[in-house]
PDB file of C-alpha atoms in Angstrom:
ATOM      1  CA  MET V 600     -59.860 -14.638  88.140  1.00  0.00           C
ATOM      2  CA  ILE V 601     -55.934 -13.752  88.751  1.00  0.00           C
ATOM      3  CA  ARG V 602     -55.074 -16.696  86.624  1.00  0.00           C
ATOM      4  CA  SER V 603     -57.392 -15.515  83.823  1.00  0.00           C
ATOM      5  CA  LEU V 604     -55.898 -12.238  83.686  1.00  0.00           C
ATOM      6  CA  HIS V 605     -52.380 -13.749  83.541  1.00  0.00           C
ATOM      7  CA  SER V 606     -53.210 -15.900  80.574  1.00  0.00           C
ATOM      8  CA  VAL V 607     -54.472 -12.876  78.724  1.00  0.00           C
ATOM      9  CA  SER V 608     -51.484 -10.830  79.206  1.00  0.00           C
ATOM     10  CA  ILE V 609     -49.323 -13.568  78.015  1.00  0.00           C
ATOM     11  CA  ALA V 610     -51.537 -13.854  74.784  1.00  0.00           C
ATOM     12  CA  LEU V 611     -51.189 -10.208  73.919  1.00  0.00           C
ATOM     13  CA  ALA V 612     -47.569 -10.118  74.343  1.00  0.00           C
ATOM     14  CA  ILE V 613     -47.250 -12.982  71.891  1.00  0.00           C
ATOM     15  CA  ILE V 614     -49.447 -11.007  69.172  1.00  0.00           C
ATOM     16  CA  ALA V 615     -47.482  -7.720  69.742  1.00  0.00           C
ATOM     17  CA  LEU V 616     -44.200  -9.727  69.226  1.00  0.00           C
ATOM     18  CA  ALA V 617     -45.666 -11.252  65.911  1.00  0.00           C
ATOM     19  CA  ALA V 618     -46.957  -7.839  64.813  1.00  0.00           C
ATOM     20  CA  CYS V 619     -43.150  -6.512  65.371  1.00  0.00           C
ATOM     21  CA  SER V 620     -41.613  -9.463  63.505  1.00  0.00           C
ATOM     22  CA  LYS V 621     -43.940  -8.928  60.311  1.00  0.00           C
ATOM     23  CA  GLY V 622     -43.060  -5.114  60.341  1.00  0.00           C
ATOM     24  CA  GLY V 623     -39.459  -5.931  60.338  1.00  0.00           C
ATOM     25  CA  ASN V 624     -39.781  -8.104  57.431  1.00  0.00           C
ATOM     26  CA  ASP V 625     -42.033  -5.883  55.437  1.00  0.00           C
ATOM     27  CA  ALA V 626     -39.365  -2.951  55.781  1.00  0.00           C
ATOM     28  CA  ALA V 627     -36.414  -5.300  55.010  1.00  0.00           C
ATOM     29  CA  ALA V 628     -38.329  -6.218  51.842  1.00  0.00           C
ATOM     30  CA  ALA V 629     -38.993  -2.817  50.943  1.00  0.00           C
ATOM     31  CA  THR V 630     -35.298  -1.731  51.306  1.00  0.00           C
ATOM     32  CA  GLY V 631     -33.839  -4.764  49.716  1.00  0.00           C
ATOM     33  CA  LYS V 632     -31.943  -5.814  53.066  1.00  0.00           C
ATOM     34  CA  ALA V 633     -32.288  -9.044  54.981  1.00  0.00           C
ATOM     35  CA  GLY V 634     -34.453  -8.307  58.181  1.00  0.00           C
ATOM     36  CA  PRO V 635     -33.740  -9.937  61.372  1.00  0.00           C
ATOM     37  CA  GLY V 636     -35.361 -13.017  60.707  1.00  0.00           C
ATOM     38  CA  GLY V 637     -33.679 -13.341  57.084  1.00  0.00           C
ATOM     39  CA  GLY V 638     -35.186 -11.932  54.142  1.00  0.00           C
ATOM     40  CA  ARG V 639     -34.835 -11.703  50.092  1.00  0.00           C
ATOM     41  CA  ALA V 640     -31.234 -10.519  48.813  1.00  0.00           C
ATOM     42  CA  ALA V 641     -30.593  -7.211  46.926  1.00  0.00           C
ATOM     43  CA  SER V 642     -32.030  -7.011  43.346  1.00  0.00           C
ATOM     44  CA  VAL V 643     -30.283  -5.314  40.366  1.00  0.00           C
ATOM     45  CA  THR V 644     -32.081  -3.900  37.024  1.00  0.00           C
ATOM     46  CA  LEU V 645     -30.102  -4.613  33.723  1.00  0.00           C
ATOM     47  CA  ALA V 646     -30.847  -2.807  30.398  1.00  0.00           C
ATOM     48  CA  GLN V 647     -30.842  -4.888  27.384  1.00  0.00           C
ATOM     49  CA  GLY V 648     -27.677  -3.183  26.453  1.00  0.00           C
ATOM     50  CA  ASP V 649     -25.958  -4.592  29.188  1.00  0.00           C
ATOM     51  CA  ILE V 650     -26.189  -8.313  28.553  1.00  0.00           C
ATOM     52  CA  GLY V 651     -24.359  -9.968  25.723  1.00  0.00           C
ATOM     53  CA  ARG V 652     -23.599 -13.418  24.631  1.00  0.00           C
ATOM     54  CA  ALA V 653     -20.152 -15.321  25.226  1.00  0.00           C
ATOM     55  CA  VAL V 654     -18.951 -16.474  21.884  1.00  0.00           C
ATOM     56  CA  ARG V 655     -15.781 -18.868  21.464  1.00  0.00           C
ATOM     57  CA  MET V 656     -13.259 -17.641  18.894  1.00  0.00           C
ATOM     58  CA  ALA V 657      -9.715 -17.546  17.963  1.00  0.00           C
ATOM     59  CA  ILE V 658      -7.180 -14.784  19.281  1.00  0.00           C
ATOM     60  CA  ASP V 659      -4.452 -13.628  16.816  1.00  0.00           C
ATOM     61  CA  GLU V 660      -1.188 -13.375  18.039  1.00  0.00           C
ATOM     62  CA  THR V 661       0.701 -10.164  16.914  1.00  0.00           C
ATOM     63  CA  VAL V 662       4.349  -9.233  16.969  1.00  0.00           C
ATOM     64  CA  GLY V 663       5.517  -5.870  17.443  1.00  0.00           C
ATOM     65  CA  ILE V 664       8.577  -4.755  15.204  1.00  0.00           C
ATOM     66  CA  THR V 665       9.976  -1.384  14.330  1.00  0.00           C
ATOM     67  CA  GLY V 666      12.091  -0.491  11.025  1.00  0.00           C
ATOM     68  CA  ASP V 667      12.485   1.771   8.265  1.00  0.00           C
ATOM     69  CA  LEU V 668      10.192   2.648   5.235  1.00  0.00           C
ATOM     70  CA  GLN V 669      12.084   2.746   2.382  1.00  0.00           C
ATOM     71  CA  PRO V 670      10.856   4.127  -1.185  1.00  0.00           C
ATOM     72  CA  ILE V 671      10.268   0.984  -3.524  1.00  0.00           C
ATOM     73  CA  GLU V 672      11.874   2.805  -6.472  1.00  0.00           C
ATOM     74  CA  THR V 673      15.092   5.305  -6.440  1.00  0.00           C
ATOM     75  CA  VAL V 674      16.111   6.792  -9.782  1.00  0.00           C
ATOM     76  CA  ASP V 675      19.466   8.529 -10.562  1.00  0.00           C
ATOM     77  CA  VAL V 676      18.885  10.931 -13.397  1.00  0.00           C
ATOM     78  CA  LYS V 677      22.445  11.333 -15.333  1.00  0.00           C
ATOM     79  CA  ALA V 678      23.377  13.856 -18.149  1.00  0.00           C
ATOM     80  CA  ARG V 679      22.879  12.276 -21.764  1.00  0.00           C
ATOM     81  CA  LEU V 680      25.461  14.841 -23.292  1.00  0.00           C
ATOM     82  CA  GLU V 681      28.113  17.450 -22.223  1.00  0.00           C
ATOM     83  CA  GLY V 682      27.104  20.802 -22.141  1.00  0.00           C
ATOM     84  CA  ASN V 683      26.332  23.900 -19.903  1.00  0.00           C
ATOM     85  CA  LEU V 684      23.206  23.976 -17.893  1.00  0.00           C
ATOM     86  CA  GLN V 685      20.809  26.864 -18.790  1.00  0.00           C
ATOM     87  CA  SER V 686      18.535  26.409 -15.971  1.00  0.00           C
ATOM     88  CA  VAL V 687      17.654  23.980 -13.211  1.00  0.00           C
ATOM     89  CA  LEU V 688      14.023  24.127 -12.427  1.00  0.00           C
ATOM     90  CA  VAL V 689      13.480  22.100  -9.152  1.00  0.00           C
ATOM     91  CA  ARG V 690      15.215  21.866  -5.495  1.00  0.00           C
ATOM     92  CA  GLU V 691      15.381  19.051  -3.230  1.00  0.00           C
ATOM     93  CA  GLY V 692      12.219  18.158  -1.839  1.00  0.00           C
ATOM     94  CA  ASP V 693      10.054  19.225  -4.587  1.00  0.00           C
ATOM     95  CA  ARG V 694       7.597  16.901  -5.974  1.00  0.00           C
ATOM     96  CA  VAL V 695       7.662  16.247  -9.757  1.00  0.00           C
ATOM     97  CA  ALA V 696       5.515  14.375 -12.059  1.00  0.00           C
ATOM     98  CA  ARG V 697       6.728  11.931 -14.538  1.00  0.00           C
ATOM     99  CA  GLY V 698       7.801  13.692 -17.774  1.00  0.00           C
ATOM    100  CA  GLN V 699       8.180  16.944 -16.018  1.00  0.00           C
ATOM    101  CA  LEU V 700      11.082  19.202 -17.328  1.00  0.00           C
ATOM    102  CA  ILE V 701      13.221  19.611 -14.359  1.00  0.00           C
ATOM    103  CA  ALA V 702      16.626  20.962 -16.150  1.00  0.00           C
ATOM    104  CA  ALA V 703      17.812  22.309 -19.485  1.00  0.00           C
ATOM    105  CA  PHE V 704      21.132  22.748 -21.353  1.00  0.00           C
ATOM    106  CA  GLU V 705      22.296  25.324 -23.780  1.00  0.00           C
ATOM    107  CA  SER V 706      20.962  24.010 -27.015  1.00  0.00           C
ATOM    108  CA  THR V 707      21.955  26.605 -29.748  1.00  0.00           C
ATOM    109  CA  GLN V 708      24.440  24.419 -31.287  1.00  0.00           C
ATOM    110  CA  GLN V 709      22.077  20.953 -31.286  1.00  0.00           C
ATOM    111  CA  ALA V 710      19.481  23.023 -33.084  1.00  0.00           C
ATOM    112  CA  SER V 711      21.845  24.623 -35.451  1.00  0.00           C
ATOM    113  CA  GLN V 712      23.156  21.085 -36.342  1.00  0.00           C
ATOM    114  CA  ARG V 713      19.295  19.557 -36.777  1.00  0.00           C
ATOM    115  CA  LYS V 714      18.386  22.618 -39.006  1.00  0.00           C
ATOM    116  CA  SER V 715      21.499  21.786 -41.185  1.00  0.00           C
ATOM    117  CA  ALA V 716      20.534  17.767 -41.243  1.00  0.00           C
ATOM    118  CA  GLU V 717      16.836  18.947 -42.303  1.00  0.00           C
ATOM    119  CA  ALA V 718      18.258  20.926 -44.892  1.00  0.00           C
ATOM    120  CA  GLU V 719      20.329  18.115 -46.380  1.00  0.00           C
ATOM    121  CA  GLN V 720      17.431  15.896 -46.179  1.00  0.00           C
ATOM    122  CA  VAL V 721      15.430  18.279 -48.346  1.00  0.00           C
ATOM    123  CA  ALA V 722      18.197  18.450 -50.946  1.00  0.00           C
ATOM    124  CA  ALA V 723      18.680  14.774 -50.798  1.00  0.00           C
ATOM    125  CA  ARG V 724      15.092  14.019 -51.787  1.00  0.00           C
ATOM    126  CA  GLY V 725      15.311  16.236 -54.344  1.00  0.00           C
ATOM    127  CA  ASP V 726      18.112  14.980 -55.779  1.00  0.00           C
ATOM    128  CA  LEU V 727      16.622  11.388 -55.638  1.00  0.00           C
ATOM    129  CA  LYS V 728      13.561  12.569 -57.462  1.00  0.00           C
ATOM    130  CA  THR V 729      15.652  14.053 -60.301  1.00  0.00           C
ATOM    131  CA  ALA V 730      17.557  11.022 -60.534  1.00  0.00           C
ATOM    132  CA  GLN V 731      14.576   8.659 -60.800  1.00  0.00           C
ATOM    133  CA  TRP V 732      13.220  10.852 -63.538  1.00  0.00           C
ATOM    134  CA  ASN V 733      16.398  10.595 -65.377  1.00  0.00           C
ATOM    135  CA  TYR V 734      16.498   6.818 -65.120  1.00  0.00           C
ATOM    136  CA  ASP V 735      12.707   6.511 -66.370  1.00  0.00           C
ATOM    137  CA  GLN V 736      13.733   8.614 -69.380  1.00  0.00           C
ATOM    138  CA  SER V 737      16.909   6.339 -70.082  1.00  0.00           C
ATOM    139  CA  ARG V 738      14.881   3.292 -69.592  1.00  0.00           C
ATOM    140  CA  GLU V 739      12.305   4.243 -72.252  1.00  0.00           C
ATOM    141  CA  LEU V 740      15.086   5.733 -74.528  1.00  0.00           C
ATOM    142  CA  PHE V 741      17.117   2.383 -74.211  1.00  0.00           C
ATOM    143  CA  LYS V 742      13.779   0.443 -75.005  1.00  0.00           C
ATOM    144  CA  ALA V 743      13.455   2.755 -78.218  1.00  0.00           C
ATOM    145  CA  GLY V 744      17.168   1.920 -79.007  1.00  0.00           C
ATOM    146  CA  ALA V 745      18.106   5.717 -78.879  1.00  0.00           C
ATOM    147  CA  ILE V 746      20.983   5.212 -76.143  1.00  0.00           C
ATOM    148  CA  PRO V 747      23.522   2.250 -75.411  1.00  0.00           C
ATOM    149  CA  GLU V 748      22.917   0.161 -72.365  1.00  0.00           C
ATOM    150  CA  HIS V 749      25.812   2.012 -70.588  1.00  0.00           C
ATOM    151  CA  ASP V 750      24.024   5.083 -70.352  1.00  0.00           C
ATOM    152  CA  LEU V 751      21.039   3.452 -68.767  1.00  0.00           C
ATOM    153  CA  ARG V 752      23.307   1.885 -66.242  1.00  0.00           C
ATOM    154  CA  VAL V 753      24.800   5.098 -65.411  1.00  0.00           C
ATOM    155  CA  SER V 754      21.366   6.548 -64.640  1.00  0.00           C
ATOM    156  CA  GLU V 755      20.422   3.383 -62.571  1.00  0.00           C
ATOM    157  CA  GLN V 756      23.845   4.037 -60.255  1.00  0.00           C
ATOM    158  CA  ALA V 757      22.641   7.802 -60.065  1.00  0.00           C
ATOM    159  CA  VAL V 758      19.427   6.757 -58.474  1.00  0.00           C
ATOM    160  CA  ALA V 759      21.358   4.241 -56.159  1.00  0.00           C
ATOM    161  CA  THR V 760      23.581   7.092 -55.098  1.00  0.00           C
ATOM    162  CA  ALA V 761      20.580   9.413 -54.269  1.00  0.00           C
ATOM    163  CA  GLN V 762      18.890   6.874 -52.177  1.00  0.00           C
ATOM    164  CA  ALA V 763      22.063   6.437 -50.178  1.00  0.00           C
ATOM    165  CA  ARG V 764      22.295  10.070 -49.643  1.00  0.00           C
ATOM    166  CA  LEU V 765      18.784  10.392 -48.543  1.00  0.00           C
ATOM    167  CA  ALA V 766      19.045   7.625 -46.105  1.00  0.00           C
ATOM    168  CA  ALA V 767      22.367   9.209 -44.587  1.00  0.00           C
ATOM    169  CA  ALA V 768      20.312  12.583 -44.207  1.00  0.00           C
ATOM    170  CA  GLU V 769      17.406  10.926 -42.750  1.00  0.00           C
ATOM    171  CA  ALA V 770      19.642   9.384 -39.977  1.00  0.00           C
ATOM    172  CA  GLN V 771      21.338  12.699 -39.330  1.00  0.00           C
ATOM    173  CA  VAL V 772      18.045  14.164 -38.909  1.00  0.00           C
ATOM    174  CA  ARG V 773      17.275  11.519 -36.238  1.00  0.00           C
ATOM    175  CA  ALA V 774      20.587  11.916 -34.689  1.00  0.00           C
ATOM    176  CA  THR V 775      20.622  15.631 -34.086  1.00  0.00           C
ATOM    177  CA  SER V 776      16.927  15.454 -32.937  1.00  0.00           C
ATOM    178  CA  GLU V 777      17.736  13.120 -30.483  1.00  0.00           C
ATOM    179  CA  SER V 778      20.733  15.171 -29.276  1.00  0.00           C
ATOM    180  CA  GLU V 779      18.593  18.368 -29.193  1.00  0.00           C
ATOM    181  CA  SER V 780      15.862  16.414 -27.126  1.00  0.00           C
ATOM    182  CA  ASP V 781      18.845  15.451 -24.804  1.00  0.00           C
ATOM    183  CA  THR V 782      19.237  19.135 -23.883  1.00  0.00           C
ATOM    184  CA  ARG V 783      15.850  18.850 -21.791  1.00  0.00           C
ATOM    185  CA  VAL V 784      16.020  16.842 -18.787  1.00  0.00           C
ATOM    186  CA  PHE V 785      12.873  15.265 -17.609  1.00  0.00           C
ATOM    187  CA  ALA V 786      11.494  13.515 -14.648  1.00  0.00           C
ATOM    188  CA  PRO V 787      11.823   9.623 -15.143  1.00  0.00           C
ATOM    189  CA  THR V 788       8.928   8.929 -12.488  1.00  0.00           C
ATOM    190  CA  SER V 789       6.779  10.785 -10.362  1.00  0.00           C
ATOM    191  CA  GLY V 790       8.056  11.354  -6.679  1.00  0.00           C
ATOM    192  CA  ILE V 791      10.406  13.632  -4.498  1.00  0.00           C
ATOM    193  CA  VAL V 792      13.528  15.068  -5.577  1.00  0.00           C
ATOM    194  CA  ALA V 793      15.551  13.681  -2.870  1.00  0.00           C
ATOM    195  CA  LYS V 794      19.116  15.004  -4.253  1.00  0.00           C
ATOM    196  CA  ARG V 795      20.132  17.750  -6.467  1.00  0.00           C
ATOM    197  CA  MET V 796      23.868  17.823  -7.694  1.00  0.00           C
ATOM    198  CA  ILE V 797      23.958  20.210 -10.243  1.00  0.00           C
ATOM    199  CA  GLU V 798      23.447  24.348 -10.334  1.00  0.00           C
ATOM    200  CA  PRO V 799      22.690  26.587 -13.419  1.00  0.00           C
ATOM    201  CA  GLY V 800      25.632  27.673 -15.368  1.00  0.00           C
ATOM    202  CA  GLU V 801      27.649  24.640 -14.612  1.00  0.00           C
ATOM    203  CA  ARG V 802      29.288  22.600 -17.113  1.00  0.00           C
ATOM    204  CA  VAL V 803      28.318  18.899 -17.159  1.00  0.00           C
ATOM    205  CA  SER V 804      29.944  15.866 -18.560  1.00  0.00           C
ATOM    206  CA  ARG V 805      27.886  12.998 -20.179  1.00  0.00           C
ATOM    207  CA  GLY V 806      26.954  10.594 -17.513  1.00  0.00           C
ATOM    208  CA  THR V 807      27.335  12.933 -14.656  1.00  0.00           C
ATOM    209  CA  SER V 808      24.560  12.428 -11.923  1.00  0.00           C
ATOM    210  CA  MET V 809      22.211  15.209 -11.776  1.00  0.00           C
ATOM    211  CA  PHE V 810      19.207  14.354  -9.596  1.00  0.00           C
ATOM    212  CA  THR V 811      17.899  11.453  -7.397  1.00  0.00           C
ATOM    213  CA  VAL V 812      14.285  11.196  -7.526  1.00  0.00           C
ATOM    214  CA  VAL V 813      12.351   8.715  -5.374  1.00  0.00           C
ATOM    215  CA  ARG V 814       8.917   7.265  -5.339  1.00  0.00           C
ATOM    216  CA  THR V 815       6.812   7.836  -2.352  1.00  0.00           C
ATOM    217  CA  ASP V 816       3.373   6.495  -3.473  1.00  0.00           C
ATOM    218  CA  VAL V 817       4.631   2.917  -2.374  1.00  0.00           C
ATOM    219  CA  LEU V 818       6.770   2.335   0.521  1.00  0.00           C
ATOM    220  CA  GLU V 819       8.316  -1.016   1.843  1.00  0.00           C
ATOM    221  CA  LEU V 820       9.082  -1.698   5.423  1.00  0.00           C
ATOM    222  CA  GLN V 821      12.728  -3.311   6.477  1.00  0.00           C
ATOM    223  CA  ALA V 822      12.627  -4.546   9.709  1.00  0.00           C
ATOM    224  CA  ALA V 823      13.939  -7.508  11.699  1.00  0.00           C
ATOM    225  CA  VAL V 824      11.370 -10.100  12.864  1.00  0.00           C
ATOM    226  CA  PRO V 825      12.516 -12.124  16.042  1.00  0.00           C
ATOM    227  CA  ALA V 826      13.803 -15.492  15.054  1.00  0.00           C
ATOM    228  CA  ARG V 827      10.942 -17.390  17.321  1.00  0.00           C
ATOM    229  CA  GLN V 828       8.500 -15.564  14.891  1.00  0.00           C
ATOM    230  CA  SER V 829      10.223 -15.994  11.648  1.00  0.00           C
ATOM    231  CA  ASN V 830       8.977 -19.357  10.743  1.00  0.00           C
ATOM    232  CA  ASP V 831       5.227 -18.431  11.586  1.00  0.00           C
TER     233      ASP V 831
END
């Protein structure tokens, strides 16, 4: 009887140990940690955005350099005549547009010369018209035998003289008009006035530098590249 009770006690102890071992493994599984008898490793949940696909691609090699940005165009504005400056309309640092008036000379003399040339042109046209009419009349009279050939040649020469006078007058009008136009100084390009070398009231000689205008819409980089990279 005593032996039977001892066997029952041993069986109950084995059952209790098995229950404890199962409970430990279940707890370990619930917490993600290994139990005393070993269990599953910890798990991590990833979102779809956390996953990417590896792609083979080339990596570009770049070279760091430093340098100066320079304007692509620099224009030196020079006086095209000698005279006194009436006005200077821009300062250094001002932005100008191509064709903008930036300075003006006294133009009284040039305007007077242009008007005189235009008056001479009008007179020369009148003389040519008269000479041509006289020649036409002389030619008809010569055909009719009313005048000698000498008179016809004289009227013909008068036409040639009047034509030469008109041509000279027209050339003078062009010259004086250009001279008057040169009294107004315009920006040769759009950009920034980098330098202004003249002041209002100053007398300026032909060819004197008045302004320096630089284009800033396009710049170029001047920099030194390492020798080992220059052949790449």
